[in-house]
PDB file of N, CA and C in Angstrom:
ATOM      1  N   UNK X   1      74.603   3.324 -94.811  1.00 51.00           N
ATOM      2  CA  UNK X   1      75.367   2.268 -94.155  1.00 51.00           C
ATOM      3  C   UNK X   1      75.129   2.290 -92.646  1.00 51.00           C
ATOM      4  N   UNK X   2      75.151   3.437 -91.744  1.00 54.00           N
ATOM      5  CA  UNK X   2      75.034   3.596 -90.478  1.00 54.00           C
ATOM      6  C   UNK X   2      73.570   3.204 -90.288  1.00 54.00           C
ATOM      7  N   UNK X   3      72.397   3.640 -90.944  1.00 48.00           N
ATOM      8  CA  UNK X   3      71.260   3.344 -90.860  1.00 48.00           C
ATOM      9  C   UNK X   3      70.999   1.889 -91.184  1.00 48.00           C
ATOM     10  N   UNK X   4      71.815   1.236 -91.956  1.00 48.00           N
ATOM     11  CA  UNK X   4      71.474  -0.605 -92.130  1.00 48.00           C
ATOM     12  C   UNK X   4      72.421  -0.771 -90.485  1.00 48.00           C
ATOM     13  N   UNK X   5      73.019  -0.340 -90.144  1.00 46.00           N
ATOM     14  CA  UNK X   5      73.747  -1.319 -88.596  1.00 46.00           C
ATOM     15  C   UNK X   5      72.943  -1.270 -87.708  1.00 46.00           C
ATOM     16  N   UNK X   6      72.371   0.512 -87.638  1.00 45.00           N
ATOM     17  CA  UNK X   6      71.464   0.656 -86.529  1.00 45.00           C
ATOM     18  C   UNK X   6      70.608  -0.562 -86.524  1.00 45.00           C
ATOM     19  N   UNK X   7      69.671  -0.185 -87.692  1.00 51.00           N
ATOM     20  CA  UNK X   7      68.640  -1.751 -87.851  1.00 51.00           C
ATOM     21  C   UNK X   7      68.490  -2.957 -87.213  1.00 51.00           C
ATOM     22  N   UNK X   8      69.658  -3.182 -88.044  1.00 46.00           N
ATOM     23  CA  UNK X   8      70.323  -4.528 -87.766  1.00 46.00           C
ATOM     24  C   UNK X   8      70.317  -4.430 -85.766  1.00 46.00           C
ATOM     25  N   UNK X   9      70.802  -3.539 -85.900  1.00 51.00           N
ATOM     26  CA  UNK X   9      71.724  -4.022 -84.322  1.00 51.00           C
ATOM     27  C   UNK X   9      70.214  -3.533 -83.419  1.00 51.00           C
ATOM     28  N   UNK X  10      69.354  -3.214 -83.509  1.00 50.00           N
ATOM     29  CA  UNK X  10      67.826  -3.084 -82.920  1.00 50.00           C
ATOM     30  C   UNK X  10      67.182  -4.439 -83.013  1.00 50.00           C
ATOM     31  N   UNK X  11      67.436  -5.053 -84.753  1.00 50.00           N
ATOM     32  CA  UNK X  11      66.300  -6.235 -84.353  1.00 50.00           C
ATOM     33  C   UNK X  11      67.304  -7.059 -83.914  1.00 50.00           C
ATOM     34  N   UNK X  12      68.598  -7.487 -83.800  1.00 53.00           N
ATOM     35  CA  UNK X  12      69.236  -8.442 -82.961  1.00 53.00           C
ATOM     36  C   UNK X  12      68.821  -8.286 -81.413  1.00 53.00           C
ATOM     37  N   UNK X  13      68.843  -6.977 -81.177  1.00 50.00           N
ATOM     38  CA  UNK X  13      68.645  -6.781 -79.478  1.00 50.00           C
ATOM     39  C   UNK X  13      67.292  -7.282 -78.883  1.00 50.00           C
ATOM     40  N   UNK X  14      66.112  -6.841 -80.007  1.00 55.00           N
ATOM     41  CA  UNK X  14      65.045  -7.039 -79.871  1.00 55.00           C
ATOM     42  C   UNK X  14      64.588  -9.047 -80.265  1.00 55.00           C
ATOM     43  N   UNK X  15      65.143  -9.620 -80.935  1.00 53.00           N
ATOM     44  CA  UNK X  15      65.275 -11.077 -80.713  1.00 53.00           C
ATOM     45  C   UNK X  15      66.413 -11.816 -79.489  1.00 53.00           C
ATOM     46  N   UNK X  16      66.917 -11.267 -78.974  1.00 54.00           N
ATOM     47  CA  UNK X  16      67.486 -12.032 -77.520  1.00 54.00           C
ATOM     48  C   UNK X  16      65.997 -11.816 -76.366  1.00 54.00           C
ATOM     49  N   UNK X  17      66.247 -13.242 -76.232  1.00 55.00           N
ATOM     50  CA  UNK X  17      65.515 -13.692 -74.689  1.00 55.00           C
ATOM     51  C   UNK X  17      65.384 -12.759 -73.637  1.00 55.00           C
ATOM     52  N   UNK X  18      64.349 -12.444 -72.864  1.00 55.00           N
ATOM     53  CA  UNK X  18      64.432 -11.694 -72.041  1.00 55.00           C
ATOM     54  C   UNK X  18      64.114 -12.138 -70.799  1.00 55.00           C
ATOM     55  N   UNK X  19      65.075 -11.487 -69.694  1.00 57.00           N
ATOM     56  CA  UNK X  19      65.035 -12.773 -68.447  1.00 57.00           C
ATOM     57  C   UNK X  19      63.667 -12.372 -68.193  1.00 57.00           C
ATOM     58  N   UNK X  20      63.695 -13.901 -67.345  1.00 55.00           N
ATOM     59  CA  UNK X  20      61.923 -13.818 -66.658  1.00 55.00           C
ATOM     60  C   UNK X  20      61.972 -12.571 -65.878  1.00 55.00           C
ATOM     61  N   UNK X  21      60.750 -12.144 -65.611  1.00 63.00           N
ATOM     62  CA  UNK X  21      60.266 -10.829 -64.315  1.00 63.00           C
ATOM     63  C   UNK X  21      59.985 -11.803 -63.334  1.00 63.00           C
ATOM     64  N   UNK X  22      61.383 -11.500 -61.873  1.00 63.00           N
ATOM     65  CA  UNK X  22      61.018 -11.911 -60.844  1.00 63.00           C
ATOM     66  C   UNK X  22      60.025 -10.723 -59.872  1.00 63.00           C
ATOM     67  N   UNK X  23      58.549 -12.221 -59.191  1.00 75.00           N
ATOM     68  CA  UNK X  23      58.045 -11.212 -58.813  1.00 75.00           C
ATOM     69  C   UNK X  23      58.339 -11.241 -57.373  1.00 75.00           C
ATOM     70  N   UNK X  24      58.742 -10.162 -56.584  1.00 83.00           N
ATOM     71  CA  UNK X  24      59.020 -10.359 -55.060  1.00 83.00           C
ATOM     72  C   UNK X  24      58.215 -10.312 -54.342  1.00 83.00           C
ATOM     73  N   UNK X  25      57.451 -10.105 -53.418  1.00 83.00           N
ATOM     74  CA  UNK X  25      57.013 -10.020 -52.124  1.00 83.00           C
ATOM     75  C   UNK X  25      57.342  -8.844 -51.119  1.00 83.00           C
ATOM     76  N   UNK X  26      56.826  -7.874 -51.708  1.00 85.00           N
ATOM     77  CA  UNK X  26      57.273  -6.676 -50.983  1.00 85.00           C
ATOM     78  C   UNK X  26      56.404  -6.434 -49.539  1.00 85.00           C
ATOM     79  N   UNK X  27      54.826  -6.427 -49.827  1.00 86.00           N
ATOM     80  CA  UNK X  27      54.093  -6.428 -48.507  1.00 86.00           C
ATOM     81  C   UNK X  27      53.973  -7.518 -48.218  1.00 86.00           C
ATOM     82  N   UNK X  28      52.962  -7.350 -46.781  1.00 89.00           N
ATOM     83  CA  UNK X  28      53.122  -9.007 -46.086  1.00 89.00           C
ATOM     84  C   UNK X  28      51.655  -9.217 -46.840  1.00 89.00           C
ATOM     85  N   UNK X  29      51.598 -10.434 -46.781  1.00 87.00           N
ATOM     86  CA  UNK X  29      49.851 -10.770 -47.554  1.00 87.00           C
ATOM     87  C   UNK X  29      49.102 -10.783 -46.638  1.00 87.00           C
ATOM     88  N   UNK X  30      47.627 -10.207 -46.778  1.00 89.00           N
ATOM     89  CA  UNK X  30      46.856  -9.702 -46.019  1.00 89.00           C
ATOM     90  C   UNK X  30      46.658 -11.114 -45.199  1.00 89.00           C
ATOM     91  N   UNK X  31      46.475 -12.960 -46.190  1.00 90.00           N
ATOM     92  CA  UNK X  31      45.870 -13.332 -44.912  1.00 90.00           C
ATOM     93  C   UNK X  31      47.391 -14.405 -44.340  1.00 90.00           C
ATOM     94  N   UNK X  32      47.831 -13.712 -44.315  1.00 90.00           N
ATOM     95  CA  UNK X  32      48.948 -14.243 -43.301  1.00 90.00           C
ATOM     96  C   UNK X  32      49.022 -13.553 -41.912  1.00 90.00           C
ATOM     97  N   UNK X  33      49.291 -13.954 -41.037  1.00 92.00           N
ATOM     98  CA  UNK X  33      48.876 -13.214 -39.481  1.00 92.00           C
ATOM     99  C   UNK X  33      50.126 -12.923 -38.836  1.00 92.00           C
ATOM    100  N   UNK X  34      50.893 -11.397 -38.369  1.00 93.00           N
ATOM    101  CA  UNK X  34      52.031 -11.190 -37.780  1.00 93.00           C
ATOM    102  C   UNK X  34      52.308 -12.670 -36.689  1.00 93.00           C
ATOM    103  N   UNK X  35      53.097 -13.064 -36.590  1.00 93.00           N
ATOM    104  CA  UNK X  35      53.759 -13.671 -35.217  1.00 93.00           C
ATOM    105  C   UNK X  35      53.754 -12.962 -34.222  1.00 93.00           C
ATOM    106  N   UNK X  36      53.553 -13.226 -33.276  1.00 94.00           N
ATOM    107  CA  UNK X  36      53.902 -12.419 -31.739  1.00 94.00           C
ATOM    108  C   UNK X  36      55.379 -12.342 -31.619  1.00 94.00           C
ATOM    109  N   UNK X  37      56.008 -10.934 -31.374  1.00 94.00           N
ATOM    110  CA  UNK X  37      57.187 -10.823 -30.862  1.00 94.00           C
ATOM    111  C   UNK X  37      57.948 -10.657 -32.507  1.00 94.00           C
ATOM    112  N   UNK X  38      57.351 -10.595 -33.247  1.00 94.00           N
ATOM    113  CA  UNK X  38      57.945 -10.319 -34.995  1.00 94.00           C
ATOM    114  C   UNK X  38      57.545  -8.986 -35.459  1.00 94.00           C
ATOM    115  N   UNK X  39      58.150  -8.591 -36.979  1.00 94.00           N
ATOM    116  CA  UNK X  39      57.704  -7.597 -37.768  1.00 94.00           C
ATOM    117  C   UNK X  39      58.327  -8.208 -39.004  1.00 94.00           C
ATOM    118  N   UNK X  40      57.329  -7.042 -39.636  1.00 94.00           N
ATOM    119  CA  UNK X  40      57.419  -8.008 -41.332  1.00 94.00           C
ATOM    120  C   UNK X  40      58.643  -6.761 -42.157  1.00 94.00           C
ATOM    121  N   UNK X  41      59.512  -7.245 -42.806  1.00 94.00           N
ATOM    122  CA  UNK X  41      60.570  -6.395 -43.141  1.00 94.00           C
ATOM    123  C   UNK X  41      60.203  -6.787 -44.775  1.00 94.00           C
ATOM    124  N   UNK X  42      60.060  -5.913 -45.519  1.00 93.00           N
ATOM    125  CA  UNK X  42      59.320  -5.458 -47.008  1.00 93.00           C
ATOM    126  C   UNK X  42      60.351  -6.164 -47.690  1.00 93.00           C
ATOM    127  N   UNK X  43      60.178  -6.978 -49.040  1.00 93.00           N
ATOM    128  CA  UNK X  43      61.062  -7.604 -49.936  1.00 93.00           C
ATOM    129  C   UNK X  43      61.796  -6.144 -50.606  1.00 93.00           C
ATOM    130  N   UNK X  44      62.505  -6.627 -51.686  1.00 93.00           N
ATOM    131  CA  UNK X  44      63.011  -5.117 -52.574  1.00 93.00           C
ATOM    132  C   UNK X  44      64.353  -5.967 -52.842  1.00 93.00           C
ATOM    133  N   UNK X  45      64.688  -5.344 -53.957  1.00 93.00           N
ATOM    134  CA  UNK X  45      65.769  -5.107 -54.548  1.00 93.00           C
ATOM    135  C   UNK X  45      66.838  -4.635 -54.190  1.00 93.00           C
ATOM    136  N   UNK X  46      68.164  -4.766 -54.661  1.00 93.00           N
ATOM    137  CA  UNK X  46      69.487  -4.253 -54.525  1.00 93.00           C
ATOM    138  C   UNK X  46      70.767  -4.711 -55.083  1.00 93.00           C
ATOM    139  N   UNK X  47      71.850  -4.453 -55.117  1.00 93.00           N
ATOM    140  CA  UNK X  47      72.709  -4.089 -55.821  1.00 93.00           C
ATOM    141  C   UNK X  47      73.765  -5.203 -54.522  1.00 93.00           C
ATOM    142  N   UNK X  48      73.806  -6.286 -55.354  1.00 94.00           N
ATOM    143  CA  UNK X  48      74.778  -7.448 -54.171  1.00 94.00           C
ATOM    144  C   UNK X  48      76.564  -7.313 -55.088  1.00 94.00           C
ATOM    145  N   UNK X  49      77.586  -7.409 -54.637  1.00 94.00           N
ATOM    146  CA  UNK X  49      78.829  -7.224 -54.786  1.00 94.00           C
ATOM    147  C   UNK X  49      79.098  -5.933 -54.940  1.00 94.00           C
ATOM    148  N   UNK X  50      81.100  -6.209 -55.714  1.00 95.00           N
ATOM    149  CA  UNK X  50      81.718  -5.302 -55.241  1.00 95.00           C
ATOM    150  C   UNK X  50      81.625  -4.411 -56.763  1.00 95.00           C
ATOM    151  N   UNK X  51      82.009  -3.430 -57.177  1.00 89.00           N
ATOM    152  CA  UNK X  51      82.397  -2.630 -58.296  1.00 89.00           C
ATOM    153  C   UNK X  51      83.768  -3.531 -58.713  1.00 89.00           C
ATOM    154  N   UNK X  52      83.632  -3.203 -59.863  1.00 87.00           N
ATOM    155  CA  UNK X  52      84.876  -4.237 -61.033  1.00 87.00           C
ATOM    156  C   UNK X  52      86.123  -3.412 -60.307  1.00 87.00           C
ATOM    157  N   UNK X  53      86.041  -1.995 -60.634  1.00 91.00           N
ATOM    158  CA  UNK X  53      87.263  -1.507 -59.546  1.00 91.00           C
ATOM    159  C   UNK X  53      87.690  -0.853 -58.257  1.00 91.00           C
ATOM    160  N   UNK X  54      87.011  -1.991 -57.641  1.00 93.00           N
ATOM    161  CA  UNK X  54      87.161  -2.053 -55.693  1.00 93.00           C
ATOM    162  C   UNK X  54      88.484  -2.912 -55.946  1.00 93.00           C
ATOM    163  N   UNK X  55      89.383  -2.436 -55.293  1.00 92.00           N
ATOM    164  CA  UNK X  55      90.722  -2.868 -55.147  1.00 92.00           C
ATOM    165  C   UNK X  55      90.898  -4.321 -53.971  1.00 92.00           C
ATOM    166  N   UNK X  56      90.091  -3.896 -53.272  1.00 95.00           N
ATOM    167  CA  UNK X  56      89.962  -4.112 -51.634  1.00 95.00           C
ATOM    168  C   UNK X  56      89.064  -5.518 -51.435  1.00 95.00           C
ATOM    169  N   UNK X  57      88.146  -5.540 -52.467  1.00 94.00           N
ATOM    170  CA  UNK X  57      87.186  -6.975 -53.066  1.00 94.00           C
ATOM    171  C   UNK X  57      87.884  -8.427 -53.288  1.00 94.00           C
ATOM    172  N   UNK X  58      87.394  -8.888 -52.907  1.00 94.00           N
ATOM    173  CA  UNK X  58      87.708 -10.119 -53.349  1.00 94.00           C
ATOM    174  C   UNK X  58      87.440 -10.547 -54.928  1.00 94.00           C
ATOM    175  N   UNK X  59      87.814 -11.995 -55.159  1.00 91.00           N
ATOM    176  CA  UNK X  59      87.060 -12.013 -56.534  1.00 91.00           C
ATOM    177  C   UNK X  59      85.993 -12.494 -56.448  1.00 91.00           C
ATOM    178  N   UNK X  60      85.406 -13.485 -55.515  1.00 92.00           N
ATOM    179  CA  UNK X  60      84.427 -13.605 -55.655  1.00 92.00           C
ATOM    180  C   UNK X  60      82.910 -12.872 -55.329  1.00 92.00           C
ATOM    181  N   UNK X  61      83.527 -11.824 -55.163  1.00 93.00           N
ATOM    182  CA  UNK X  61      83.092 -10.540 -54.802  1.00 93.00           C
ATOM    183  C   UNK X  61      82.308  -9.516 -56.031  1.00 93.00           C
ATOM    184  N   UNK X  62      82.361 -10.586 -57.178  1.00 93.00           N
ATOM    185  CA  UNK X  62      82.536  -9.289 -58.086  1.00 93.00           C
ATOM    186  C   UNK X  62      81.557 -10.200 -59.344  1.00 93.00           C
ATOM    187  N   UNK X  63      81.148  -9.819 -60.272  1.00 93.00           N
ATOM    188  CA  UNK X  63      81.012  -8.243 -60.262  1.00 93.00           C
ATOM    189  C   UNK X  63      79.265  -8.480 -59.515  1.00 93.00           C
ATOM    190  N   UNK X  64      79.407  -6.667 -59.205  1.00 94.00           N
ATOM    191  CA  UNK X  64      77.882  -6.571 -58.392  1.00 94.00           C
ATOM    192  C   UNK X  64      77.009  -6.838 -59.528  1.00 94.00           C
ATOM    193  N   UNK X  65      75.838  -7.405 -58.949  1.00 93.00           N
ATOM    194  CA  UNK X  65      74.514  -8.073 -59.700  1.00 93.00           C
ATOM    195  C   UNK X  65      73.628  -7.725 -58.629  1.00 93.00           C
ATOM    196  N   UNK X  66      71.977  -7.168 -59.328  1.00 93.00           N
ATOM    197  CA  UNK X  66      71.124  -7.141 -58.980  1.00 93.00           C
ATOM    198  C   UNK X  66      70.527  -8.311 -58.150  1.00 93.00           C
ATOM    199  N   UNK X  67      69.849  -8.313 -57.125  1.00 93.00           N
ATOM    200  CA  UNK X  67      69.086  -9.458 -56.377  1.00 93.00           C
ATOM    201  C   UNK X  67      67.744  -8.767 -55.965  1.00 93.00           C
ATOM    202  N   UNK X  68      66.677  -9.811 -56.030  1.00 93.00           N
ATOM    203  CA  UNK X  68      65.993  -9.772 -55.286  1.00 93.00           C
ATOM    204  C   UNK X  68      65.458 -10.363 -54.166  1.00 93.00           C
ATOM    205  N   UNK X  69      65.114 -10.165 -52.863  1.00 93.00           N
ATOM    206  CA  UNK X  69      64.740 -10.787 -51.690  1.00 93.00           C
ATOM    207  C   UNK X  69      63.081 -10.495 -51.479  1.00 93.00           C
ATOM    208  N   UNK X  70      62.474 -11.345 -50.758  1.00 93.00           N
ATOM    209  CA  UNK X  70      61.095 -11.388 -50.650  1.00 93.00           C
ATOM    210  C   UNK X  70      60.764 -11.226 -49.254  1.00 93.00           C
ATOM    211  N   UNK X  71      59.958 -10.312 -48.706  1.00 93.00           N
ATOM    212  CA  UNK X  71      59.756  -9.627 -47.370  1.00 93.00           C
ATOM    213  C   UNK X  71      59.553 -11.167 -46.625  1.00 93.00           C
ATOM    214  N   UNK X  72      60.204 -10.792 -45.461  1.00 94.00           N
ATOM    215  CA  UNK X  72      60.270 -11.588 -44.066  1.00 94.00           C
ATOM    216  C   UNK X  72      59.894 -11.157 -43.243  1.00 94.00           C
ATOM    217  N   UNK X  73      59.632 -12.350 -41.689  1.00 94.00           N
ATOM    218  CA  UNK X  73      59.592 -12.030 -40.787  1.00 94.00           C
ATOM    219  C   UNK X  73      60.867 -12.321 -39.750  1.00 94.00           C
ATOM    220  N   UNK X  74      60.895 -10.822 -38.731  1.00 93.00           N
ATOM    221  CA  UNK X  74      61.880 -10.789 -38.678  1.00 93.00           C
ATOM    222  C   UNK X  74      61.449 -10.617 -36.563  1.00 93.00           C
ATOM    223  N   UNK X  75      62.140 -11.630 -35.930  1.00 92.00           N
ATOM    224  CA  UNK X  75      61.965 -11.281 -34.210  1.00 92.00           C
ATOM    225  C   UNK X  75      62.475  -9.919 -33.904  1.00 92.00           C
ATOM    226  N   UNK X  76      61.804  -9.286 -33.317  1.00 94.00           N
ATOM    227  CA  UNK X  76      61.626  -7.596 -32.463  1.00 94.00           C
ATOM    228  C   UNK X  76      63.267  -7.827 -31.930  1.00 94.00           C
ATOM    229  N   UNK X  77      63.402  -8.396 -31.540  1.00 93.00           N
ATOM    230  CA  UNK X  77      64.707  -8.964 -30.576  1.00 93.00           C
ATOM    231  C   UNK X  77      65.099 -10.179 -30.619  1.00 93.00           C
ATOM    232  N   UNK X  78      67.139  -9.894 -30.295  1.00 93.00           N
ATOM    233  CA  UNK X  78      67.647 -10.850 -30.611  1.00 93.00           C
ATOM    234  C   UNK X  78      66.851 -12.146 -29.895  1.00 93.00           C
ATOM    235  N   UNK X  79      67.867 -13.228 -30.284  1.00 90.00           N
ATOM    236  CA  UNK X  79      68.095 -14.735 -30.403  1.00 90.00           C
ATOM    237  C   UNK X  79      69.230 -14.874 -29.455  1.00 90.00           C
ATOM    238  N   UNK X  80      69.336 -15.393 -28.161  1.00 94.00           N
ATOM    239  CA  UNK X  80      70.266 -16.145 -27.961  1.00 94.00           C
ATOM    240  C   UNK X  80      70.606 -16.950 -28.318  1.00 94.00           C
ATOM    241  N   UNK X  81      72.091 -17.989 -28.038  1.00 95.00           N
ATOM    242  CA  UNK X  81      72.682 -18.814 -28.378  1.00 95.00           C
ATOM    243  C   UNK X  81      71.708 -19.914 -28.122  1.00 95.00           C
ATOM    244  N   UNK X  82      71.766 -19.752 -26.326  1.00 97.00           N
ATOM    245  CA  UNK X  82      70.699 -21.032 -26.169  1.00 97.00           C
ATOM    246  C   UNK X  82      69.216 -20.956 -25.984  1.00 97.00           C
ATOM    247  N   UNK X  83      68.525 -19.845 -26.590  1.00 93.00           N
ATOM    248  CA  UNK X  83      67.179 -19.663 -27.133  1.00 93.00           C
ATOM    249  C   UNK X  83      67.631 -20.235 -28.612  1.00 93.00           C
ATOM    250  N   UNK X  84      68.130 -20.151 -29.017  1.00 93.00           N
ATOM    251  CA  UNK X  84      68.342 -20.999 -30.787  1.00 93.00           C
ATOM    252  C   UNK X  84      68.526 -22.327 -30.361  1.00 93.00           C
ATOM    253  N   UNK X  85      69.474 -23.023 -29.382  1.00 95.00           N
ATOM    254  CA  UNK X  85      69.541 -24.062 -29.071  1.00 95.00           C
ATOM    255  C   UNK X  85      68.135 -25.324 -28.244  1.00 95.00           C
ATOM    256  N   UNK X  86      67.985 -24.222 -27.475  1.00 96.00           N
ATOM    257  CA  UNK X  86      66.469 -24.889 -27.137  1.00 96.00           C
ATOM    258  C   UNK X  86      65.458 -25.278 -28.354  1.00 96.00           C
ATOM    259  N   UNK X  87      65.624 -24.036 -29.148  1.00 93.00           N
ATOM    260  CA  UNK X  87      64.365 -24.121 -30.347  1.00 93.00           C
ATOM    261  C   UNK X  87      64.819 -25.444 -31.096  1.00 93.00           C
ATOM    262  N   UNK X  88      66.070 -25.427 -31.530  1.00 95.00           N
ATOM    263  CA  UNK X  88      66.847 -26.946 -32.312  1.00 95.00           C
ATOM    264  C   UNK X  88      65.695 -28.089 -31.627  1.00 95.00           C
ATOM    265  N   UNK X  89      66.587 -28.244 -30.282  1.00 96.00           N
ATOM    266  CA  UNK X  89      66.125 -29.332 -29.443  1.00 96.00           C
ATOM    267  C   UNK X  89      64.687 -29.656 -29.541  1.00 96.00           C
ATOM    268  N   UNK X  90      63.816 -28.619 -29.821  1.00 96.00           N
ATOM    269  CA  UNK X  90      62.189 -28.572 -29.468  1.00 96.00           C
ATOM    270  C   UNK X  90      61.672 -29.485 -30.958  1.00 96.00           C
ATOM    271  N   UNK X  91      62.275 -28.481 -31.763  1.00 96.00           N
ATOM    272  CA  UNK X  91      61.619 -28.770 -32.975  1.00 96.00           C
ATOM    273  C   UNK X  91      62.610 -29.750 -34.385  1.00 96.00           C
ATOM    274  N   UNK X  92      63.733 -30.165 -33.625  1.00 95.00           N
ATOM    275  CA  UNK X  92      64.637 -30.847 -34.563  1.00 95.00           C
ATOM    276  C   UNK X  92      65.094 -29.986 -35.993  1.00 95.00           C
ATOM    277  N   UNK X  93      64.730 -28.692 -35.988  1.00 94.00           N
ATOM    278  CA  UNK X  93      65.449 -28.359 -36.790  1.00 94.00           C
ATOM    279  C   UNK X  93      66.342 -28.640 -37.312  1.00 94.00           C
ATOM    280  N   UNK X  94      67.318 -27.880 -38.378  1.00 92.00           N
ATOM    281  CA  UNK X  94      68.666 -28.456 -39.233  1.00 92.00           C
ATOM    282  C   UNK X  94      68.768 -27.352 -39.585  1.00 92.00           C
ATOM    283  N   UNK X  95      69.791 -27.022 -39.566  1.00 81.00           N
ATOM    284  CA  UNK X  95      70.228 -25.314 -40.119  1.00 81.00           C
ATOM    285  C   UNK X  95      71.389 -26.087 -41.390  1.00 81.00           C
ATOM    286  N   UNK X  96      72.027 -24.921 -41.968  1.00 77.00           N
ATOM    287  CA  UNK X  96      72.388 -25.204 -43.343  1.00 77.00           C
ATOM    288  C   UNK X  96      74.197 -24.890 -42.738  1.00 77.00           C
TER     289      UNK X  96
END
């Protein structure tokens, strides 16, 4: 009897869908060219929210789930207010 559930409960597991493999972007690609005044910060994985029992969490906080992010470039140094503002003006940007 224990040996028909096991079974069972193997090929059920083994017929559910399996999420896609996200692929990230960990190094920078060779023919992409640093920016002046940038560095390239490696994609990777991690662990986004709170634990089911963090008291202190919000709810929408919860529960933690895996993410992945894809390496960026990132300026050596900050951004002023109105170095961001000039850049708007230059290039019409739209931020979110």
């Amino acid at each position: 009897m224990i040996y028909t559930f096991l079974i069972l409960a193997l090929f059920i597991l083994g017929c559910r869908e399996k999420e896609p493999e996200i692929a990230v972007v960990h190094d920078k690609p060779e023919e992409i060219k640093t920016p002046e005044g940038m560095v390239w910060i490696p994609g990777g994985e991690f662990s986004m929210g709170a634990v089911e029992n963090d008291q202190m969490a919000l709810d929408h906080e919860k529960p933690a789930h895996p993410v992945a992010v894809d390496g960026f470039f990132m300026d050596v140094t900050e951004v002023t207010n109105r170095e961001f503002r000039e850049f708007v003006e230059e290039t019409g940007y739209v931020t979110v």
